[in-house]
Amino acid sequence: MSGTTASSPGGTTPPSPPVKTVRLTVAQATINFLGAQHSESDGVEQKLFAGCLGIFGHGNVAGIGQALLQAELEEPELLPYVLGRNEQAMVHTAVAYARMKERRQTWVVSTSVGPGATNMLTGAALATINRLPVLLLPADTFADRSASPLLQELEQPYAGDVTVNDAFRPVSSYFDRVWRPEQLVPALMGAMRVLTDPATTGAVTVCFPQDVQVQEYDWPVELFERRVWHIARPLPEARVLARAVEVIRAAKRPLVVAGGGVHYSGAVEALAAFCEATGIPVGQTQAGKGTLVYDHPQCLGAIGSTGTTASNAIAAEADLVIGIGTRYSDFTTASRTAFADPDVAFVNINVAGIDAVKQSGLSVVADARETLTALTGLLAGHHVDQAYVDRYTALDAEWEATVAEVYDPGEGEPGEDSEAGRAAYAHEHGLLTQNEVIGAVNEHSDPRDVVVCAAGSMPGDLHKLWRTRDPKGYHVEYGYSCMGYEVAGGLGVAMACPDRDVFVMVGDGSYLMMATELATAVQEHVKIITVLVQNHGYASIGALSESLGSQRFGTRYRYRGDSGRLDGDFLPLDLAANAASFGLEVIKVSTVAELGDAIKVAKAGTDPVVIYVETDPFADGPSSESWWDVPVSATSTLESTQQARVTYEEHKARQRLFLTPPRTS
Ligand SMILES: Cc1ncc(C[n+]2csc(CCOP(=O)(O)OP(=O)(O)O)c2C)c(N)n1
Ligand SMILES: [Mg+2]
């Protein structure tokens, strides 16, 4: 096949030049292609893939695995291979890395067939929901079906061509399967297109049947040339911008809701300039935290169910919400109760149409940085009233005083209904409050260090309380809030930013679910500082359960007792010993001073460290004065549930549909 030419039957057209080809397996061609891909944004080019995370099984060891080995021996920089411990965790690592790199660089993840592949499903959903790029290459059962049924093959009676990998379709931004070598080129091109498209990026899944991976083919050499994928910055339409300007000028109490899209667009400075020029304050989503640093005059901090009282009070009064790069998740909108003005309208700046149209907003489908810069220019001279500035500044100062108090509650009497009383009670029992832990980590970390978290009570408390001093200093995965992201994600953050210390805040429940990548951190000499917060169970869900009348049922890590219920002694889990078994230094602390000292030790070293601290599960963070819609049983024999249902219905009545479009003349 090498060197074939084509000519027309009539013989009048001169023959095309011969196509230069190279004979490689499908797997070798894939690895060579991926190593040559680059992204480009604002003229800066970088490799699209930092490397390939993988776990080999019979589905990929001889195909993709052989190709990776060959690449490592012949061209080590092409696509460096990193062995992970759990397929889901590897996707988290890749996704966290991509987030720190503002979606311009990510990892490939290679797995075996069957369980190795489907272990990635949760990670795929997380990537797609968070709009973060990752390339998943699950192996698949034979295309030629010669040896079926294979080990780990799903034999469905209703279809011969369905495999477990079809489960990736609903959770992927792009899905393809390379049944035969010729399909590789369009599959790879489609994958790159979606990975580098800011509006549709997410998990991109390309399945490789075991037999196809090792088949040979003559590939045009151009396939392996350096290829650069431009990351688009769609510009706002002039007419739409003009309408947005009109709506913003008419607003008396406008509020920006800043989401992750502000970071991905590199719009942090443009946002600050817009807010400083107009005086419009900003509430931040989990992904949008850090878009303004915590002490910026227009920064009201977290918004929504886990927001600050300042953001939420301003949100309740706002007549205009300018959503920038936000998905408006239920945590951001307090399940559609945060924005209470009857005439509230929305302007949504988002590169993704699916987000820009939400809440009946004026839809500006465009890049955040370009749009903000244009708006700042068009709004020159416009500023909100001083009375409004005074109001949000005072609310913000009140919240900052709350943070200062819970960071350092001072001396109190155990049992006293105050932060000092709660802290004193915890100390009496050899525990800290989680608020104190957050305060100590914040105060002993450098401004550029990164805090990482995902699930439990910690993300909400961090959202409210963490003083973010650098745009990239806050990394909480809250699109999927996936227990198990913490350590694996922290690894990805540290790999992406070796010049920053990374603090992984992880609860005992999330640690137990997936601490596996501590082994990978040790293997790769990647320093992460894990703060393991032991409170013997699911404090977050326990508190939620109690507030919903379900009495913390089934949320504590206790023995089944004589009553037949989970109310015996605490389980004797020694998570500090467990962490030490990974070959890590573990420092146990029980006072704020010890915690501070441990952080200093960890920061001074170069190896991963785990700091183990026990906390009081009943000492909650300060209230957001907000709500989250979690339905309560309509009928129950339990009085606690009946009472919770009454409260639920009161909140539910405040839920809004937001169907009114912004009024412009
Ligand atoms: C994979 C996964 N399973 C279940 C949940 C639901 N969930 C959210 S928080 C939580 C408990 C987390 O426990 P822990 O890490 O100890 O944190 P704590 O609540 O004690 O702060 C659970 C079960 C989830 N978010 N992710
Ligand atoms: Mg816990």
XYZ file of C-alpha atoms and ligand atoms in Angstrom:
692
model
C 0.000 0.000 0.000
C 2.949 2.259 0.655
C 3.487 4.777 -2.142
C 0.205 4.131 -3.998
C -0.986 6.761 -6.483
C -4.421 7.486 -7.936
C -5.233 8.550 -11.542
C -8.473 9.109 -13.434
C -9.712 6.295 -15.724
C -9.350 8.455 -18.827
C -5.695 8.981 -18.085
C -5.841 12.750 -18.858
C -5.333 13.976 -15.273
C -1.708 13.946 -14.197
C -1.128 11.424 -11.442
C -1.189 12.787 -7.856
C 2.114 12.701 -6.052
C 2.596 9.475 -4.169
C 1.259 9.491 -0.628
C 4.145 8.924 1.746
C 3.089 6.465 4.396
C 4.451 4.760 7.445
C 3.425 1.328 8.651
C 2.414 1.278 12.315
C -0.160 -0.412 14.501
C -3.312 1.493 15.353
C -2.012 1.924 18.909
C 1.388 3.186 17.747
C -0.271 5.621 15.352
C -2.522 6.857 18.162
C 0.345 7.515 20.569
C 2.473 9.175 17.875
C -0.450 11.369 16.860
C -1.345 12.384 20.430
C 2.238 13.321 21.234
C 2.245 15.760 18.303
C -0.920 17.682 19.270
C -0.708 21.208 20.660
C -3.165 23.811 21.857
C -2.857 27.513 21.158
C -4.453 30.392 22.984
C -3.421 34.057 22.748
C -0.469 32.954 20.640
C 0.894 30.623 23.329
C 1.366 27.072 22.123
C 1.816 24.067 24.378
C 1.518 20.328 24.138
C -2.127 19.344 24.479
C -1.220 16.216 26.441
C 1.266 16.281 29.294
C 1.352 12.489 29.196
C -0.641 9.319 29.605
C -1.916 7.940 32.897
C -2.706 4.270 32.754
C -3.372 0.897 34.252
C -2.681 -2.091 32.050
C -4.773 -5.191 31.716
C -5.132 -7.700 28.903
C -7.189 -5.117 26.987
C -4.411 -2.571 26.521
C -1.109 -4.106 27.643
C -0.075 -5.393 24.229
C -1.629 -2.662 22.097
C -1.552 0.828 23.651
C 0.921 -0.504 26.245
C 3.368 -1.693 23.608
C 3.087 1.633 21.799
C 3.757 3.573 25.016
C 6.780 1.400 25.786
C 8.166 1.962 22.304
C 7.605 5.707 22.671
C 9.243 5.828 26.128
C 12.325 4.071 24.774
C 12.602 5.967 21.498
C 11.215 9.417 22.336
C 10.684 9.823 26.098
C 9.151 13.305 25.863
C 6.468 12.270 23.367
C 3.817 11.057 25.831
C 5.342 10.168 29.234
C 3.576 7.303 30.970
C 2.484 7.437 34.624
C 1.128 4.360 36.367
C -1.915 5.152 38.527
C -3.783 3.002 41.069
C -7.427 3.410 40.208
C -8.933 4.336 36.854
C -11.443 6.772 38.302
C -8.676 8.446 40.272
C -6.549 8.807 37.137
C -9.344 10.730 35.454
C -9.558 13.007 38.515
C -5.817 13.633 38.319
C -6.071 14.500 34.633
C -9.088 16.756 35.146
C -7.500 18.625 38.061
C -4.413 19.141 35.943
C -6.504 20.488 33.072
C -8.297 22.911 35.386
C -5.027 24.322 36.676
C -3.882 24.684 33.061
C -7.079 26.564 32.186
C -8.098 23.738 29.814
C -5.117 24.231 27.511
C -3.380 21.017 28.530
C -4.604 17.692 29.870
C -3.739 13.974 30.046
C -4.639 10.847 28.167
C -5.964 7.990 30.312
C -5.502 4.430 29.062
C -7.324 1.482 30.610
C -7.999 -2.143 30.014
C -11.311 -3.545 28.911
C -14.342 -4.126 31.172
C -13.945 -3.010 34.812
C -10.822 -0.978 34.084
C -12.822 0.926 31.506
C -16.039 1.339 33.469
C -14.107 2.450 36.553
C -13.592 5.655 34.561
C -17.297 6.404 34.176
C -17.522 8.524 37.321
C -14.452 10.473 36.288
C -15.916 10.981 32.815
C -19.126 12.411 34.248
C -17.106 14.671 36.523
C -15.055 15.981 33.605
C -18.066 16.617 31.406
C -20.073 18.315 34.147
C -17.142 20.542 35.075
C -16.468 21.231 31.370
C -12.877 20.075 31.724
C -11.028 18.232 28.955
C -9.647 14.712 29.345
C -9.007 12.047 26.721
C -10.133 8.573 27.773
C -8.958 5.557 25.832
C -10.775 2.530 27.250
C -9.954 -0.757 25.589
C -12.896 -2.623 24.104
C -13.852 -6.183 23.194
C -12.672 -7.614 19.850
C -14.015 -5.988 16.711
C -13.892 -9.332 14.897
C -15.613 -11.157 17.784
C -13.405 -14.165 17.035
C -13.029 -15.355 20.614
C -16.324 -14.136 22.097
C -17.490 -14.196 24.765
C -14.335 -12.750 26.223
C -13.321 -12.342 29.808
C -15.265 -9.272 31.019
C -17.476 -9.102 27.907
C -21.050 -7.950 28.413
C -23.224 -10.302 26.364
C -26.532 -8.588 25.853
C -29.319 -10.768 24.470
C -30.816 -7.824 22.565
C -27.735 -6.496 20.713
C -24.469 -7.856 19.424
C -22.639 -4.556 19.098
C -23.183 -3.148 22.593
C -20.259 -3.292 25.023
C -19.835 -1.901 28.523
C -18.134 1.082 26.921
C -21.459 2.261 25.523
C -22.078 3.447 29.074
C -19.630 6.266 28.304
C -21.949 7.815 25.730
C -24.163 9.799 28.118
C -21.234 11.056 30.186
C -18.881 11.981 27.354
C -18.708 15.169 25.322
C -17.540 13.072 22.397
C -17.656 9.310 21.918
C -16.155 7.147 19.225
C -15.000 3.588 18.717
C -12.319 2.565 16.254
C -13.713 -0.626 14.743
C -11.141 -0.647 11.970
C -7.866 1.215 11.287
C -9.321 3.589 8.689
C -11.616 5.058 11.333
C -8.727 6.206 13.497
C -8.096 9.468 11.650
C -11.633 10.894 11.873
C -11.988 9.600 15.439
C -8.831 11.372 16.564
C -9.696 14.574 14.713
C -13.165 14.603 16.281
C -11.642 14.018 19.691
C -9.189 16.916 19.351
C -11.918 19.231 18.059
C -14.074 18.674 21.129
C -11.224 18.716 23.656
C -10.169 22.162 22.448
C -13.646 23.624 21.979
C -14.370 25.807 25.031
C -18.136 25.411 24.597
C -18.340 21.622 24.434
C -15.198 20.312 26.077
C -15.354 17.540 28.665
C -14.601 13.838 28.722
C -13.700 12.640 25.245
C -13.864 8.873 24.926
C -12.346 6.875 22.105
C -12.692 3.111 22.538
C -10.095 0.754 21.131
C -11.083 -2.872 20.555
C -8.231 -5.118 21.655
C -7.619 -6.661 18.247
C -7.725 -3.335 16.383
C -5.051 -1.791 18.632
C -2.435 -4.192 17.261
C -3.466 -4.160 13.590
C -1.019 -2.586 11.157
C -1.823 0.020 8.554
C -0.023 2.437 6.228
C -0.619 5.902 7.668
C 0.045 9.095 5.711
C 3.091 10.669 7.368
C 1.277 14.025 7.602
C -0.913 12.502 10.289
C 1.999 12.712 12.704
C 3.088 16.248 11.965
C 2.975 18.850 14.705
C -0.623 20.032 14.797
C -1.923 23.105 16.629
C -5.527 23.406 17.803
C -6.638 26.984 18.335
C -8.819 27.584 21.396
C -11.457 29.985 20.177
C -12.484 33.273 21.779
C -15.839 33.988 20.145
C -16.533 37.735 20.112
C -19.843 39.189 21.301
C -22.170 40.517 18.628
C -22.358 44.336 18.636
C -26.162 44.407 18.903
C -26.180 42.000 21.828
C -23.473 44.006 23.573
C -25.476 47.196 23.097
C -28.497 45.569 24.731
C -26.368 44.325 27.611
C -25.034 47.843 28.139
C -28.569 49.227 28.183
C -29.697 46.664 30.750
C -26.643 47.193 32.963
C -27.009 50.989 32.850
C -30.651 50.732 33.908
C -29.920 48.459 36.875
C -29.827 49.939 40.385
C -28.517 46.879 42.227
C -26.538 44.749 39.758
C -24.496 41.765 40.910
C -21.980 39.679 38.998
C -22.003 35.918 39.534
C -18.544 34.758 38.533
C -18.071 31.102 37.594
C -15.260 28.877 36.415
C -15.532 30.246 32.887
C -13.875 33.453 34.100
C -10.771 31.434 34.972
C -10.793 29.385 31.768
C -11.102 32.489 29.636
C -8.227 34.157 31.504
C -10.662 36.941 32.350
C -9.581 37.561 35.941
C -7.995 40.942 35.212
C -10.799 41.958 32.869
C -13.327 41.158 35.618
C -11.439 43.259 38.162
C -11.265 46.154 35.708
C -15.006 45.893 34.958
C -15.961 45.813 38.644
C -13.602 48.592 39.671
C -14.874 50.845 36.870
C -18.577 50.212 37.513
C -18.599 49.440 41.237
C -20.598 46.270 40.553
C -19.933 43.642 43.243
C -19.198 39.968 42.646
C -20.455 36.743 44.184
C -18.415 33.666 43.335
C -19.399 30.083 42.599
C -17.179 27.224 43.747
C -15.386 27.123 40.381
C -15.359 30.919 40.255
C -13.760 31.498 43.642
C -10.506 33.355 43.223
C -11.711 35.311 40.193
C -11.279 38.288 42.544
C -9.059 37.867 45.591
C -10.960 37.804 48.881
C -10.106 41.353 49.955
C -10.837 43.043 46.637
C -13.346 45.849 47.352
C -15.932 44.368 44.962
C -15.517 40.765 46.159
C -18.394 39.529 48.308
C -17.035 35.977 48.289
C -19.022 32.800 47.880
C -22.622 32.920 46.657
C -25.580 30.586 47.111
C -26.281 27.679 49.442
C -22.724 27.770 50.788
C -22.280 31.485 50.277
C -21.412 34.405 52.503
C -24.172 36.413 54.137
C -22.899 39.433 52.164
C -23.271 37.821 48.740
C -26.589 36.291 49.643
C -28.070 39.517 51.014
C -27.045 41.388 47.863
C -28.307 38.516 45.680
C -31.702 38.687 47.402
C -32.008 42.390 46.502
C -30.350 42.377 43.080
C -32.400 43.706 40.167
C -29.830 42.421 37.671
C -27.597 39.366 37.811
C -24.705 39.284 35.376
C -23.686 35.639 35.185
C -20.214 35.184 33.752
C -18.972 31.690 32.935
C -21.441 30.068 35.317
C -23.708 27.046 34.944
C -26.071 28.401 37.628
C -26.055 25.131 39.552
C -28.505 24.739 42.408
C -25.776 25.556 44.921
C -25.169 28.860 43.137
C -28.817 29.872 42.932
C -29.744 28.374 46.335
C -32.076 26.141 44.331
C -33.544 29.220 42.623
C -34.259 31.133 45.809
C -31.149 33.323 46.002
C -32.449 36.025 43.660
C -35.646 37.274 45.262
C -36.392 40.640 43.631
C -39.659 40.104 41.716
C -38.246 41.879 38.659
C -34.760 40.433 38.734
C -33.296 39.964 35.260
C -30.199 38.196 33.999
C -27.436 38.898 31.507
C -25.388 35.788 30.832
C -21.933 35.907 29.315
C -20.932 32.403 28.405
C -19.108 30.681 25.606
C -21.614 27.820 25.859
C -25.109 28.493 24.565
C -26.558 25.952 27.010
C -25.485 28.196 29.903
C -26.000 31.592 28.262
C -29.744 31.065 27.844
C -30.423 30.115 31.456
C -32.827 32.088 33.708
C -34.324 33.728 30.583
C -31.244 35.914 30.527
C -29.946 38.146 27.783
C -27.708 35.631 26.153
C -24.213 36.802 25.254
C -22.644 33.727 23.704
C -19.046 34.848 23.734
C -15.709 34.723 25.446
C -15.733 36.211 28.967
C -12.525 38.207 28.711
C -13.380 39.781 25.360
C -16.924 40.592 26.462
C -15.881 42.115 29.782
C -13.257 44.266 28.087
C -15.803 45.481 25.555
C -18.414 46.159 28.251
C -15.955 48.124 30.385
C -15.249 50.348 27.398
C -18.891 50.815 26.448
C -19.902 51.545 30.053
C -17.180 54.166 30.565
C -18.329 56.715 33.138
C -21.087 54.473 34.466
C -20.986 53.638 38.178
C -23.533 52.237 40.616
C -24.830 54.574 43.345
C -22.598 55.233 46.319
C -25.375 54.083 48.664
C -25.235 50.647 47.028
C -21.447 50.550 47.363
C -21.745 51.502 51.029
C -24.318 48.782 51.613
C -22.336 45.914 50.092
C -19.106 47.151 51.677
C -20.729 47.077 55.124
C -22.200 43.604 54.544
C -18.815 42.359 53.393
C -17.102 43.774 56.488
C -19.673 41.974 58.671
C -18.901 38.695 56.953
C -15.153 39.218 57.256
C -15.644 39.704 60.993
C -17.471 36.340 61.093
C -14.551 34.674 59.321
C -12.039 36.248 61.704
C -14.062 34.987 64.659
C -14.313 31.371 63.504
C -10.655 31.285 62.421
C -9.644 32.355 65.903
C -12.554 31.987 68.342
C -10.637 33.005 71.487
C -11.304 31.716 74.995
C -14.797 30.532 75.850
C -16.710 28.218 78.155
C -17.608 24.753 76.824
C -21.319 24.619 76.092
C -21.661 28.379 75.632
C -23.653 29.235 72.474
C -20.825 31.044 70.723
C -17.944 30.105 68.449
C -15.602 30.351 71.433
C -17.890 28.024 73.404
C -18.038 25.487 70.578
C -14.261 25.568 70.188
C -13.768 25.192 73.957
C -16.074 22.153 73.955
C -14.118 20.599 71.081
C -10.761 21.285 72.769
C -11.989 19.706 75.982
C -12.495 16.494 73.969
C -9.111 16.659 72.234
C -10.717 17.891 69.010
C -10.615 21.032 66.883
C -13.472 22.680 65.048
C -13.275 22.364 61.268
C -13.375 26.171 61.136
C -10.161 26.315 63.145
C -8.534 23.788 60.819
C -9.454 25.910 57.799
C -8.182 29.036 59.549
C -4.856 27.466 60.483
C -4.252 26.047 57.009
C -5.149 29.385 55.447
C -2.910 31.347 57.772
C 0.084 29.019 57.465
C -0.130 28.518 53.717
C 1.436 30.902 51.238
C -0.906 33.041 49.132
C -0.003 31.073 45.992
C -0.573 27.669 47.584
C -3.624 25.756 46.412
C -6.355 24.240 48.576
C -8.074 21.187 47.053
C -11.344 19.575 48.095
C -14.488 18.031 46.632
C -17.049 16.473 48.976
C -18.261 16.499 52.558
C -18.743 19.431 54.893
C -15.367 20.881 53.945
C -16.245 22.263 50.447
C -19.104 24.387 51.761
C -17.016 25.636 54.668
C -14.065 26.381 52.382
C -16.351 28.153 49.928
C -17.477 30.507 52.685
C -14.363 30.788 54.763
C -11.230 30.303 52.650
C -9.444 33.587 52.050
C -8.311 33.205 48.450
C -5.266 35.339 47.858
C -4.332 34.152 44.381
C -6.686 33.401 41.473
C -5.485 29.801 41.319
C -5.332 29.298 45.074
C -8.722 27.610 45.388
C -9.572 24.312 43.714
C -12.780 22.706 44.919
C -14.488 20.292 42.551
C -18.168 20.985 43.061
C -19.775 20.232 39.733
C -19.884 16.550 40.691
C -18.725 16.897 44.318
C -17.158 13.511 44.038
C -15.827 11.815 47.145
C -12.432 10.472 46.152
C -11.432 13.421 43.991
C -9.406 15.024 46.789
C -6.122 13.085 46.818
C -6.229 12.192 43.124
C -7.139 15.759 42.171
C -4.484 17.154 44.493
C -1.937 15.038 42.677
C -3.031 16.552 39.360
C -2.861 20.085 40.771
C 0.635 19.492 42.141
C 1.795 18.005 38.842
C 0.420 21.033 36.991
C 1.906 23.586 39.414
C 5.149 22.269 40.865
C 5.973 25.773 42.106
C 3.036 25.839 44.547
C 2.325 23.802 47.666
C -0.945 21.911 47.470
C -3.153 21.338 50.520
C -5.590 18.475 50.053
C -8.394 18.811 52.601
C -10.038 15.435 52.876
C -12.644 14.004 55.242
C -12.352 10.487 56.641
C -15.201 9.279 54.430
C -13.674 10.600 51.217
C -10.231 9.371 52.256
C -11.597 5.863 52.765
C -13.271 5.986 49.391
C -10.107 6.763 47.454
C -6.752 7.432 49.060
C -5.054 5.259 46.448
C -3.171 7.978 44.633
C -1.028 8.665 47.681
C 0.933 5.711 46.280
C 1.239 7.489 42.941
C 2.374 10.704 44.670
C 5.095 8.699 46.441
C 6.065 6.971 43.189
C 6.316 10.224 41.237
C 7.925 12.235 44.077
C 5.053 14.709 43.885
C 4.604 16.717 47.059
C 1.046 17.077 48.291
C 0.159 18.054 51.847
C -2.935 16.095 52.801
C -4.921 17.349 55.788
C -6.960 14.324 56.819
C -9.942 15.428 58.883
C -11.278 12.600 61.025
C -14.794 13.043 62.407
C -15.869 9.400 62.277
C -18.304 9.499 59.434
C -20.284 11.755 57.174
C -20.648 14.949 59.178
C -22.068 16.799 56.173
C -24.751 14.286 55.340
C -25.375 13.799 59.059
C -26.095 17.496 59.515
C -28.210 17.528 56.358
C -30.095 14.460 57.550
C -30.775 16.068 60.909
C -32.007 19.281 59.291
C -34.384 17.181 57.158
C -35.731 15.272 60.122
C -33.851 12.045 59.378
C -31.839 12.063 62.624
C -28.339 11.500 61.145
C -29.465 7.970 60.214
C -26.665 5.795 58.867
C -24.018 8.502 58.665
C -21.640 7.566 61.493
C -18.791 5.073 61.420
C -19.846 3.006 64.414
C -20.204 -0.670 65.292
C -23.619 -2.208 65.031
C -24.628 -2.125 68.697
C -26.835 -4.264 70.922
C -29.850 -2.301 69.692
C -29.236 -3.703 66.214
C -28.457 -0.192 64.993
C -25.210 1.615 64.076
C -24.968 3.211 67.498
C -22.083 1.298 69.092
C -18.561 2.559 69.681
C -16.588 4.314 66.970
C -14.970 1.893 64.535
C -11.299 1.465 65.402
C -10.144 2.766 62.024
C -6.615 4.119 62.295
C -6.404 6.309 59.237
C -3.103 7.826 60.351
C -1.571 4.339 60.333
C -3.265 3.691 57.015
C -1.692 6.822 55.517
C 1.710 5.906 56.963
C 1.454 2.551 55.189
C 1.844 4.379 51.872
C 5.383 5.243 52.909
C 4.514 8.808 53.875
C 5.338 10.957 56.841
C 2.187 11.340 58.951
C 1.957 14.057 61.588
C -0.842 13.750 64.164
C -2.026 17.011 65.685
C -4.657 17.918 68.244
C -4.194 21.643 68.828
C -4.136 24.650 66.530
C -0.511 25.297 67.489
C 0.480 21.727 66.577
C -1.357 22.049 63.304
C 0.571 25.222 62.495
C 3.873 23.525 63.330
C 2.989 20.502 61.210
C 2.203 22.737 58.243
C 5.580 24.430 58.627
C 7.325 21.029 58.622
C 5.344 19.890 55.583
C 6.028 23.091 53.678
C 9.732 22.949 54.419
C 10.110 19.443 52.974
C 9.932 18.087 49.446
C 7.949 14.892 50.020
C 4.226 14.237 50.403
C 3.003 14.525 54.001
C -0.285 13.668 55.712
C -1.436 15.778 58.657
C -4.022 13.933 60.712
C -6.483 15.878 62.858
C -9.677 14.905 64.680
C -12.556 17.383 64.590
C -15.941 17.830 66.209
C -18.642 16.829 63.676
C -21.215 18.979 65.467
C -19.318 22.295 65.236
C -20.631 23.586 61.902
C -19.451 26.514 59.828
C -21.289 29.843 60.101
C -24.686 30.002 58.410
C -25.036 31.137 54.799
C -28.618 32.137 55.519
C -29.545 30.280 52.401
C -31.235 27.068 51.311
C -30.684 23.941 49.238
C -33.588 21.981 47.816
C -33.479 18.449 49.215
C -37.039 17.129 49.321
C -38.469 15.851 52.621
C -40.999 13.008 52.883
C -44.554 14.243 52.434
C -45.798 11.781 55.017
C -44.013 10.226 57.946
C -44.598 8.586 61.304
C -41.638 10.567 62.675
C -42.270 13.928 64.262
C -38.799 15.125 63.229
C -39.656 14.485 59.576
C -43.075 16.089 59.859
C -41.522 19.271 61.275
C -38.837 19.305 58.596
C -41.524 18.957 55.938
C -43.260 22.130 57.168
C -39.972 24.070 56.921
C -39.321 22.526 53.515
C -42.647 23.686 52.145
C -41.984 27.232 53.359
C -38.688 27.347 51.494
C -40.087 25.593 48.455
C -42.721 28.315 48.090
C -39.924 30.823 47.467
C -38.510 28.921 44.506
C -38.600 30.916 41.264
C -38.726 29.934 37.609
C -37.096 33.132 36.293
C -39.143 33.375 33.137
C -39.031 37.161 32.695
C -36.647 38.307 29.995
C -34.625 41.491 30.672
C -36.537 44.580 29.589
C -34.859 46.780 27.037
C -36.508 49.557 25.056
C -18.752 9.226 45.389
C -19.733 9.884 46.300
N -20.579 9.148 47.044
C -21.461 9.732 47.870
C -21.534 11.083 47.974
C -22.537 11.723 48.931
N -21.783 12.357 50.032
C -21.500 13.677 49.993
S -20.586 14.150 51.286
C -20.560 12.611 51.933
C -19.830 12.318 53.201
C -18.369 12.736 53.163
O -17.750 12.287 54.347
P -16.362 12.869 54.784
O -15.416 12.840 53.659
O -15.943 12.176 56.030
O -16.652 14.404 55.085
P -17.586 15.029 56.232
O -18.979 14.978 55.714
O -17.416 14.229 57.467
O -17.108 16.427 56.347
C -21.309 11.731 51.152
C -21.520 10.298 51.478
C -20.633 11.834 47.153
N -20.637 13.154 47.135
N -19.730 11.214 46.364
Mg -16.101 12.725 57.998
